Amino acid sequence: MRLFWTAGILFFVLGMILQPRLAYEGAVFGLQIWWNIVFPSLLPFFIASELLMNFGFVHFLGVLLEPVMRPLFNVPGAGSLVMAIGYTSGYPTGALATARLRTLRLCTRVEAERLMAFTSNSSPLFMLVAVAVGMFHNPSLGPIIAGGHYLASLTLGLAMRFYGRGDREAAASPPDPAREGTFILKRAWQEMVRRQEQIKGSAGQIMGEAVKNSLQNLFNIGGFIILFAVLIRLLTRAGFIDLLAALLGKVLVPAGLNPAVLPALASGIFEMTTGTKLASEAPAPLAHRLAAAAAILAWSGLSVQAQAASVIAGTDIRMAPFLLARAAHAVLATLYTLAFLRLAAPVLFQAAQAPIPSPALPAVAWPACLASLLALATVLLAMIALGLVREIICLLTRAIRLIRI
């Protein structure tokens, strides 16, 4: 296997030597995406997730939302923070937060693999703004694309609860019988306070460490983005993308897919943004272009998957379940997106007659970042409210039983 990687690296270096201008243009393109979009979009989320975990808020959610997350997804309550971050900020924050959870020993390896499978999602603002408006020039397609993507992810999460049912690793210490009768909000608060009492160092030191770790992870991600931006240009010039598209056509064209979207799918295997843009521009019916875009967004591309592999490298989390989940997500997202498109066809086709000009990607993502942070806060509050409602229902049920007795 290492010989294969060595040969691949040698061919990559040779391609850069033979096509230096192409390599430079690819690197500049990747750098622009990282600096203008990825860096400002993800940095606040990375810092926020680090601080929430370091200050014990993840322990608070772990107690409060255990009764919700465990029956639905068979993961600990602490996974609710990973879920909220993964659904509001985009790749690869779900994998990063999962790795952090595993490092804190708040979940088992199998639970971490379940979490990674359905909390690794594309950013809602990327789908609603960059893809629907900027690439397809039809904002009405945004809810269709995002709805299919997230419904497929939730379906995957419900299915993954059966993965690794024989897991015997202890995810947490056994419950304390003396605290079982305590109101769940009080238990959650006590757990967070206990965690904060164990913290060593001042608040300034913790914040500085969070910023440093976040920047380090973002620079690693930037390196992967630039690497794959160069790689996909070299592969396109070498004809490899066309060859891969022809191979995909042997399977997908007989199934009814328009051949015009095959180059987009081939490019999307490596890099999500490029593949999605090519899908939107393909001379094919809207349903075929949307199906290709949905599959590419869910698959996420080898570039994002390499980023996920880098952030979990220090843990025992395995990549195989994650890769299988990405393939399943691509299939489910395609089916759901086509179903939503059929349901909303009259409205969407009418809106498609009046395209609006817009850049494919916003020049600066700070406003989008603030909106995503607001969405994160909303999701967290909704999940906390759900946990409290469940606890109140349980208390009322117990009270009714006591009255009857």
Short mmCIF file of C-alpha atoms in Angstrom, two decimals:
data_model
loop_
_atom_site.label_atom_id
_atom_site.label_comp_id
_atom_site.label_asym_id
_atom_site.label_seq_id
_atom_site.Cartn_x
_atom_site.Cartn_y
_atom_site.Cartn_z
CA MET A 1 0.00 0.00 0.00
CA ARG A 2 2.83 2.40 0.81
CA LEU A 3 4.38 1.67 -2.59
CA PHE A 4 1.08 2.74 -4.18
CA TRP A 5 1.14 6.03 -2.26
CA THR A 6 4.78 6.58 -3.16
CA ALA A 7 4.03 6.06 -6.85
CA GLY A 8 1.04 8.40 -6.64
CA ILE A 9 3.12 11.15 -5.01
CA LEU A 10 5.82 10.79 -7.67
CA PHE A 11 3.24 11.15 -10.45
CA PHE A 12 1.77 14.17 -8.66
CA VAL A 13 5.19 15.86 -8.44
CA LEU A 14 5.88 15.02 -12.09
CA GLY A 15 2.54 16.57 -13.08
CA MET A 16 3.41 19.80 -11.25
CA ILE A 17 6.80 19.90 -12.98
CA LEU A 18 5.25 19.38 -16.42
CA GLN A 19 2.30 21.71 -15.78
CA PRO A 20 3.56 24.40 -13.40
CA ARG A 21 1.02 27.02 -14.50
CA LEU A 22 -1.87 24.62 -14.00
CA ALA A 23 -0.55 23.68 -10.55
CA TYR A 24 -0.19 27.33 -9.60
CA GLU A 25 -3.72 28.21 -10.75
CA GLY A 26 -5.12 25.26 -8.80
CA ALA A 27 -3.24 26.28 -5.66
CA VAL A 28 -4.47 29.89 -5.93
CA PHE A 29 -8.05 28.69 -6.44
CA GLY A 30 -7.83 26.41 -3.39
CA LEU A 31 -6.27 29.17 -1.29
CA GLN A 32 -9.05 31.60 -2.24
CA ILE A 33 -11.75 29.10 -1.24
CA TRP A 34 -10.01 28.43 2.08
CA TRP A 35 -9.35 32.08 2.97
CA ASN A 36 -12.62 33.62 1.73
CA ILE A 37 -15.05 30.83 2.62
CA VAL A 38 -13.73 28.04 4.82
CA PHE A 39 -11.57 30.01 7.26
CA PRO A 40 -14.13 32.63 8.35
CA SER A 41 -16.99 30.12 8.24
CA LEU A 42 -15.42 27.44 10.41
CA LEU A 43 -13.08 29.29 12.79
CA PRO A 44 -15.84 30.52 15.15
CA PHE A 45 -17.37 27.04 15.25
CA PHE A 46 -14.04 25.41 16.00
CA ILE A 47 -13.34 27.84 18.83
CA ALA A 48 -16.89 27.59 20.20
CA SER A 49 -16.86 23.78 20.22
CA GLU A 50 -13.48 23.72 21.97
CA LEU A 51 -14.68 26.15 24.66
CA LEU A 52 -18.02 24.38 25.18
CA MET A 53 -16.21 21.10 25.73
CA ASN A 54 -13.45 22.55 27.92
CA PHE A 55 -15.90 24.41 30.17
CA GLY A 56 -18.08 21.34 30.71
CA PHE A 57 -21.13 22.33 28.66
CA VAL A 58 -20.87 19.06 26.77
CA HIS A 59 -21.20 17.26 30.12
CA PHE A 60 -24.32 19.33 30.82
CA LEU A 61 -25.85 18.24 27.51
CA GLY A 62 -24.67 14.69 28.10
CA VAL A 63 -26.88 14.33 31.18
CA LEU A 64 -29.78 16.43 29.90
CA LEU A 65 -30.15 14.85 26.46
CA GLU A 66 -29.15 11.25 27.20
CA PRO A 67 -32.86 10.25 27.32
CA VAL A 68 -33.33 11.75 23.84
CA MET A 69 -30.15 10.77 21.98
CA ARG A 70 -29.90 7.21 23.30
CA PRO A 71 -33.30 5.91 22.11
CA LEU A 72 -33.08 7.67 18.74
CA PHE A 73 -29.46 7.26 17.66
CA ASN A 74 -27.94 4.99 20.34
CA VAL A 75 -25.29 7.59 21.20
CA PRO A 76 -24.67 9.41 24.50
CA GLY A 77 -26.36 12.70 25.30
CA ALA A 78 -23.05 14.50 24.78
CA GLY A 79 -23.42 13.66 21.11
CA SER A 80 -26.16 16.29 20.89
CA LEU A 81 -23.48 19.01 20.79
CA VAL A 82 -21.73 17.22 17.94
CA MET A 83 -25.06 16.89 16.14
CA ALA A 84 -25.90 20.57 16.56
CA ILE A 85 -22.47 21.67 15.33
CA GLY A 86 -22.40 19.20 12.45
CA TYR A 87 -25.82 20.25 11.17
CA THR A 88 -25.17 23.99 11.27
CA SER A 89 -21.53 24.52 10.32
CA GLY A 90 -20.68 21.97 7.61
CA TYR A 91 -17.72 19.71 6.87
CA PRO A 92 -15.56 18.65 8.70
CA THR A 93 -16.71 20.05 12.07
CA GLY A 94 -18.80 16.95 12.83
CA ALA A 95 -15.72 14.74 12.59
CA LEU A 96 -13.63 17.20 14.61
CA ALA A 97 -16.20 17.45 17.43
CA THR A 98 -16.61 13.66 17.45
CA ALA A 99 -12.85 13.19 17.78
CA ARG A 100 -12.82 15.65 20.68
CA LEU A 101 -15.65 13.76 22.36
CA ARG A 102 -13.74 10.50 22.00
CA THR A 103 -10.60 12.11 23.42
CA LEU A 104 -12.59 13.15 26.50
CA ARG A 105 -13.82 9.53 26.82
CA LEU A 106 -17.44 10.68 26.61
CA CYS A 107 -18.29 8.03 24.03
CA THR A 108 -17.06 4.63 22.93
CA ARG A 109 -15.32 4.02 19.63
CA VAL A 110 -18.48 2.52 18.11
CA GLU A 111 -20.58 5.45 19.35
CA ALA A 112 -18.06 7.85 17.83
CA GLU A 113 -18.33 6.04 14.50
CA ARG A 114 -22.12 6.27 14.68
CA LEU A 115 -21.88 10.00 15.38
CA MET A 116 -19.45 10.66 12.53
CA ALA A 117 -21.75 8.83 10.13
CA PHE A 118 -24.69 11.24 10.46
CA THR A 119 -23.24 14.46 11.87
CA SER A 120 -20.91 15.10 8.92
CA ASN A 121 -23.01 17.33 6.69
CA SER A 122 -22.67 20.15 4.24
CA SER A 123 -23.23 23.67 5.55
CA PRO A 124 -26.86 24.83 5.28
CA LEU A 125 -25.75 28.24 4.02
CA PHE A 126 -23.55 26.63 1.38
CA MET A 127 -26.52 24.66 0.07
CA LEU A 128 -29.07 27.47 0.36
CA VAL A 129 -26.87 30.31 -0.93
CA ALA A 130 -23.83 29.06 -2.84
CA VAL A 131 -25.47 26.06 -4.52
CA ALA A 132 -29.11 27.05 -4.97
CA VAL A 133 -28.63 30.77 -5.68
CA GLY A 134 -25.05 31.03 -6.92
CA MET A 135 -24.81 27.84 -8.99
CA PHE A 136 -28.39 26.92 -9.98
CA HIS A 137 -29.61 30.58 -9.97
CA ASN A 138 -32.87 29.48 -8.35
CA PRO A 139 -33.33 30.12 -4.61
CA SER A 140 -36.46 27.93 -4.62
CA LEU A 141 -34.20 24.91 -5.00
CA GLY A 142 -32.46 25.61 -1.69
CA PRO A 143 -35.02 23.91 0.59
CA ILE A 144 -35.17 20.94 -1.78
CA ILE A 145 -31.41 20.42 -1.74
CA ALA A 146 -30.97 21.03 1.99
CA GLY A 147 -34.12 19.08 2.93
CA GLY A 148 -33.02 16.00 1.00
CA HIS A 149 -29.52 16.26 2.44
CA TYR A 150 -30.59 16.52 6.09
CA LEU A 151 -33.44 14.01 5.87
CA ALA A 152 -30.99 11.50 4.40
CA SER A 153 -28.57 12.24 7.23
CA LEU A 154 -31.26 11.69 9.89
CA THR A 155 -32.32 8.46 8.19
CA LEU A 156 -28.71 7.33 8.25
CA GLY A 157 -28.47 8.21 11.95
CA LEU A 158 -31.54 6.16 12.79
CA ALA A 159 -30.16 3.23 10.79
CA MET A 160 -26.69 3.49 12.34
CA ARG A 161 -28.13 2.96 15.82
CA PHE A 162 -28.05 -0.76 14.99
CA TYR A 163 -24.37 -0.61 14.00
CA GLY A 164 -22.03 -2.29 16.50
CA ARG A 165 -24.77 -3.53 18.83
CA GLY A 166 -22.23 -5.83 20.47
CA ASP A 167 -20.15 -2.89 21.71
CA ARG A 168 -19.12 -3.68 25.31
CA GLU A 169 -16.93 -0.69 26.00
CA ALA A 170 -18.16 1.36 28.95
CA ALA A 171 -19.13 4.77 27.62
CA ALA A 172 -19.47 6.33 31.04
CA SER A 173 -19.46 5.53 34.71
CA PRO A 174 -22.58 3.78 36.04
CA PRO A 175 -25.36 6.07 37.24
CA ASP A 176 -25.31 7.18 40.84
CA PRO A 177 -28.43 5.75 42.56
CA ALA A 178 -28.43 8.65 45.04
CA ARG A 179 -28.91 11.13 42.18
CA GLU A 180 -31.41 9.21 40.06
CA GLY A 181 -34.39 10.88 41.73
CA THR A 182 -32.99 14.37 41.20
CA PHE A 183 -34.52 16.60 38.54
CA ILE A 184 -32.53 16.11 35.34
CA LEU A 185 -31.72 19.81 34.94
CA LYS A 186 -30.15 19.83 38.40
CA ARG A 187 -28.14 16.69 37.65
CA ALA A 188 -26.92 18.23 34.39
CA TRP A 189 -25.89 21.42 36.17
CA GLN A 190 -24.06 19.46 38.89
CA GLU A 191 -22.17 17.49 36.26
CA MET A 192 -21.05 20.67 34.49
CA VAL A 193 -19.93 22.25 37.78
CA ARG A 194 -18.02 19.08 38.69
CA ARG A 195 -16.23 19.19 35.35
CA GLN A 196 -15.36 22.87 35.76
CA GLU A 197 -13.86 22.17 39.18
CA GLN A 198 -11.47 19.71 37.52
CA ILE A 199 -10.23 22.27 34.99
CA LYS A 200 -6.64 23.37 35.47
CA GLY A 201 -5.57 26.79 34.28
CA SER A 202 -7.23 30.16 33.98
CA ALA A 203 -10.01 31.09 31.57
CA GLY A 204 -7.49 33.03 29.47
CA GLN A 205 -5.26 29.97 29.12
CA ILE A 206 -8.21 27.80 28.10
CA MET A 207 -9.36 30.33 25.49
CA GLY A 208 -5.83 30.68 24.13
CA GLU A 209 -5.52 26.90 23.82
CA ALA A 210 -8.88 26.72 22.05
CA VAL A 211 -7.82 29.37 19.52
CA LYS A 212 -4.46 27.67 18.94
CA ASN A 213 -6.02 24.23 18.38
CA SER A 214 -8.68 25.70 16.09
CA LEU A 215 -6.13 27.52 13.94
CA GLN A 216 -3.97 24.40 13.70
CA ASN A 217 -6.93 22.33 12.50
CA LEU A 218 -7.92 25.01 9.99
CA PHE A 219 -4.42 25.19 8.54
CA ASN A 220 -4.46 21.42 8.11
CA ILE A 221 -7.80 21.67 6.33
CA GLY A 222 -6.46 24.47 4.13
CA GLY A 223 -3.57 22.27 3.09
CA PHE A 224 -5.95 19.52 1.97
CA ILE A 225 -8.12 21.98 0.04
CA ILE A 226 -5.12 23.37 -1.86
CA LEU A 227 -3.71 19.90 -2.47
CA PHE A 228 -6.92 18.57 -3.98
CA ALA A 229 -7.51 21.77 -5.98
CA VAL A 230 -4.17 21.18 -7.71
CA LEU A 231 -4.76 17.44 -8.00
CA ILE A 232 -8.15 17.73 -9.72
CA ARG A 233 -6.76 20.17 -12.31
CA LEU A 234 -3.88 17.87 -13.11
CA LEU A 235 -6.21 14.87 -13.35
CA THR A 236 -8.55 16.80 -15.63
CA ARG A 237 -5.70 17.81 -17.95
CA ALA A 238 -4.42 14.21 -17.98
CA GLY A 239 -7.85 12.93 -19.05
CA PHE A 240 -8.38 10.90 -15.88
CA ILE A 241 -11.65 12.66 -15.01
CA ASP A 242 -13.06 11.85 -18.47
CA LEU A 243 -11.97 8.23 -18.07
CA LEU A 244 -13.62 8.03 -14.64
CA ALA A 245 -16.78 9.62 -16.06
CA ALA A 246 -16.87 6.97 -18.80
CA LEU A 247 -16.57 4.21 -16.20
CA LEU A 248 -19.38 5.72 -14.14
CA GLY A 249 -21.48 5.95 -17.30
CA LYS A 250 -21.37 2.19 -17.79
CA VAL A 251 -23.31 1.83 -14.53
CA LEU A 252 -25.38 5.01 -14.26
CA VAL A 253 -26.46 5.68 -17.86
CA PRO A 254 -28.33 2.34 -18.14
CA ALA A 255 -30.06 3.35 -14.88
CA GLY A 256 -31.43 6.46 -16.63
CA LEU A 257 -28.91 9.18 -15.72
CA ASN A 258 -28.13 11.80 -18.35
CA PRO A 259 -24.52 11.38 -19.61
CA ALA A 260 -23.98 15.16 -19.44
CA VAL A 261 -23.67 15.06 -15.62
CA LEU A 262 -21.05 12.29 -15.53
CA PRO A 263 -18.02 14.67 -15.61
CA ALA A 264 -19.53 16.49 -12.63
CA LEU A 265 -19.88 13.24 -10.68
CA ALA A 266 -16.32 12.23 -11.57
CA SER A 267 -15.00 15.59 -10.36
CA GLY A 268 -17.23 15.44 -7.26
CA ILE A 269 -15.59 12.20 -6.20
CA PHE A 270 -12.49 14.26 -5.50
CA GLU A 271 -13.77 17.75 -4.63
CA MET A 272 -17.29 18.79 -3.66
CA THR A 273 -17.42 22.45 -4.74
CA THR A 274 -16.04 21.85 -8.23
CA GLY A 275 -18.29 18.85 -8.81
CA THR A 276 -21.42 20.68 -7.64
CA LYS A 277 -20.69 23.67 -9.90
CA LEU A 278 -20.16 21.40 -12.91
CA ALA A 279 -23.44 19.62 -12.13
CA SER A 280 -25.33 22.92 -12.09
CA GLU A 281 -23.88 23.89 -15.49
CA ALA A 282 -24.38 20.53 -17.23
CA PRO A 283 -26.65 20.56 -20.35
CA ALA A 284 -29.12 18.17 -18.75
CA PRO A 285 -32.66 18.31 -17.29
CA LEU A 286 -33.00 19.91 -13.87
CA ALA A 287 -33.83 16.62 -12.14
CA HIS A 288 -30.58 15.03 -13.36
CA ARG A 289 -28.49 18.06 -12.38
CA LEU A 290 -30.08 18.16 -8.93
CA ALA A 291 -29.59 14.43 -8.43
CA ALA A 292 -25.89 14.76 -9.27
CA ALA A 293 -25.49 17.78 -6.95
CA ALA A 294 -27.27 15.97 -4.10
CA ALA A 295 -25.04 12.93 -4.46
CA ILE A 296 -21.87 15.05 -4.58
CA LEU A 297 -22.84 17.13 -1.52
CA ALA A 298 -23.58 14.00 0.50
CA TRP A 299 -20.48 12.12 -0.65
CA SER A 300 -18.46 15.28 0.18
CA GLY A 301 -15.43 14.36 -1.93
CA LEU A 302 -12.11 12.75 -1.10
CA SER A 303 -10.82 16.17 -0.08
CA VAL A 304 -13.29 16.44 2.83
CA GLN A 305 -12.84 12.79 3.70
CA ALA A 306 -9.08 13.31 3.90
CA GLN A 307 -9.73 16.26 6.22
CA ALA A 308 -11.91 14.03 8.42
CA ALA A 309 -9.19 11.38 8.48
CA SER A 310 -6.66 13.98 9.61
CA VAL A 311 -8.78 15.25 12.54
CA ILE A 312 -9.47 11.74 13.89
CA ALA A 313 -5.88 10.57 13.39
CA GLY A 314 -5.13 10.84 17.12
CA THR A 315 -8.05 8.58 18.09
CA ASP A 316 -9.02 4.95 17.52
CA ILE A 317 -12.01 5.90 15.34
CA ARG A 318 -12.04 3.92 12.10
CA MET A 319 -12.60 5.46 8.66
CA ALA A 320 -14.30 2.47 7.00
CA PRO A 321 -17.75 3.05 8.62
CA PHE A 322 -17.49 6.76 7.75
CA LEU A 323 -16.75 6.05 4.08
CA LEU A 324 -19.60 3.53 3.83
CA ALA A 325 -21.90 6.08 5.48
CA ARG A 326 -20.90 8.73 2.92
CA ALA A 327 -21.83 6.40 0.07
CA ALA A 328 -25.17 5.55 1.72
CA HIS A 329 -25.80 9.25 2.38
CA ALA A 330 -25.22 10.00 -1.31
CA VAL A 331 -27.80 7.42 -2.39
CA LEU A 332 -30.41 8.49 0.18
CA ALA A 333 -29.91 12.22 -0.50
CA THR A 334 -30.39 11.64 -4.23
CA LEU A 335 -33.64 9.72 -3.69
CA TYR A 336 -35.04 12.26 -1.21
CA THR A 337 -34.08 15.22 -3.38
CA LEU A 338 -35.80 13.73 -6.43
CA ALA A 339 -38.89 12.97 -4.32
CA PHE A 340 -39.02 16.56 -3.01
CA LEU A 341 -38.48 17.88 -6.53
CA ARG A 342 -41.44 15.88 -7.81
CA LEU A 343 -43.66 17.16 -4.99
CA ALA A 344 -42.68 20.79 -5.56
CA ALA A 345 -42.33 20.62 -9.34
CA PRO A 346 -44.95 23.26 -10.30
CA VAL A 347 -43.50 25.95 -8.06
CA LEU A 348 -39.88 25.15 -8.85
CA PHE A 349 -40.23 25.02 -12.60
CA GLN A 350 -42.07 28.33 -12.57
CA ALA A 351 -39.28 29.91 -10.51
CA ALA A 352 -36.66 28.43 -12.81
CA GLN A 353 -37.96 30.57 -15.69
CA ALA A 354 -36.58 33.71 -14.01
CA PRO A 355 -32.95 33.06 -13.07
CA ILE A 356 -31.15 35.62 -10.97
CA PRO A 357 -27.48 36.46 -11.42
CA SER A 358 -25.27 35.77 -8.42
CA PRO A 359 -21.67 34.74 -7.82
CA ALA A 360 -21.11 31.05 -7.20
CA LEU A 361 -19.55 31.78 -3.85
CA PRO A 362 -19.75 34.89 -1.69
CA ALA A 363 -16.60 36.96 -1.57
CA VAL A 364 -16.47 36.97 2.21
CA ALA A 365 -18.31 34.58 4.52
CA TRP A 366 -18.40 36.54 7.78
CA PRO A 367 -22.13 37.44 7.51
CA ALA A 368 -22.91 33.81 6.68
CA CYS A 369 -20.81 32.73 9.63
CA LEU A 370 -22.84 34.89 12.03
CA ALA A 371 -26.06 33.41 10.67
CA SER A 372 -24.66 29.91 11.18
CA LEU A 373 -23.73 30.70 14.78
CA LEU A 374 -27.29 31.91 15.36
CA ALA A 375 -28.58 28.66 13.85
CA LEU A 376 -26.27 26.69 16.17
CA ALA A 377 -27.63 28.51 19.23
CA THR A 378 -31.20 27.90 18.04
CA VAL A 379 -30.60 24.17 17.54
CA LEU A 380 -28.94 23.82 20.95
CA LEU A 381 -31.82 25.62 22.70
CA ALA A 382 -34.36 23.48 20.85
CA MET A 383 -32.57 20.28 21.90
CA ILE A 384 -32.36 21.45 25.51
CA ALA A 385 -36.07 22.30 25.45
CA LEU A 386 -36.80 18.83 24.05
CA GLY A 387 -34.87 17.23 26.90
CA LEU A 388 -36.72 19.33 29.50
CA VAL A 389 -40.12 18.56 27.97
CA ARG A 390 -39.37 14.86 28.11
CA GLU A 391 -38.29 15.10 31.75
CA ILE A 392 -41.44 17.04 32.68
CA ILE A 393 -43.61 14.42 30.96
CA CYS A 394 -41.81 11.68 32.91
CA LEU A 395 -42.34 13.55 36.21
CA LEU A 396 -46.03 14.06 35.45
CA THR A 397 -46.39 10.37 34.58
CA ARG A 398 -44.79 9.37 37.88
CA ALA A 399 -47.02 11.79 39.78
CA ILE A 400 -50.16 10.38 38.16
CA ARG A 401 -49.07 6.84 39.05
CA LEU A 402 -48.49 7.86 42.68
CA ILE A 403 -51.91 9.50 42.84
CA ARG A 404 -53.58 6.37 41.49
CA ILE A 405 -51.76 4.26 44.06
#
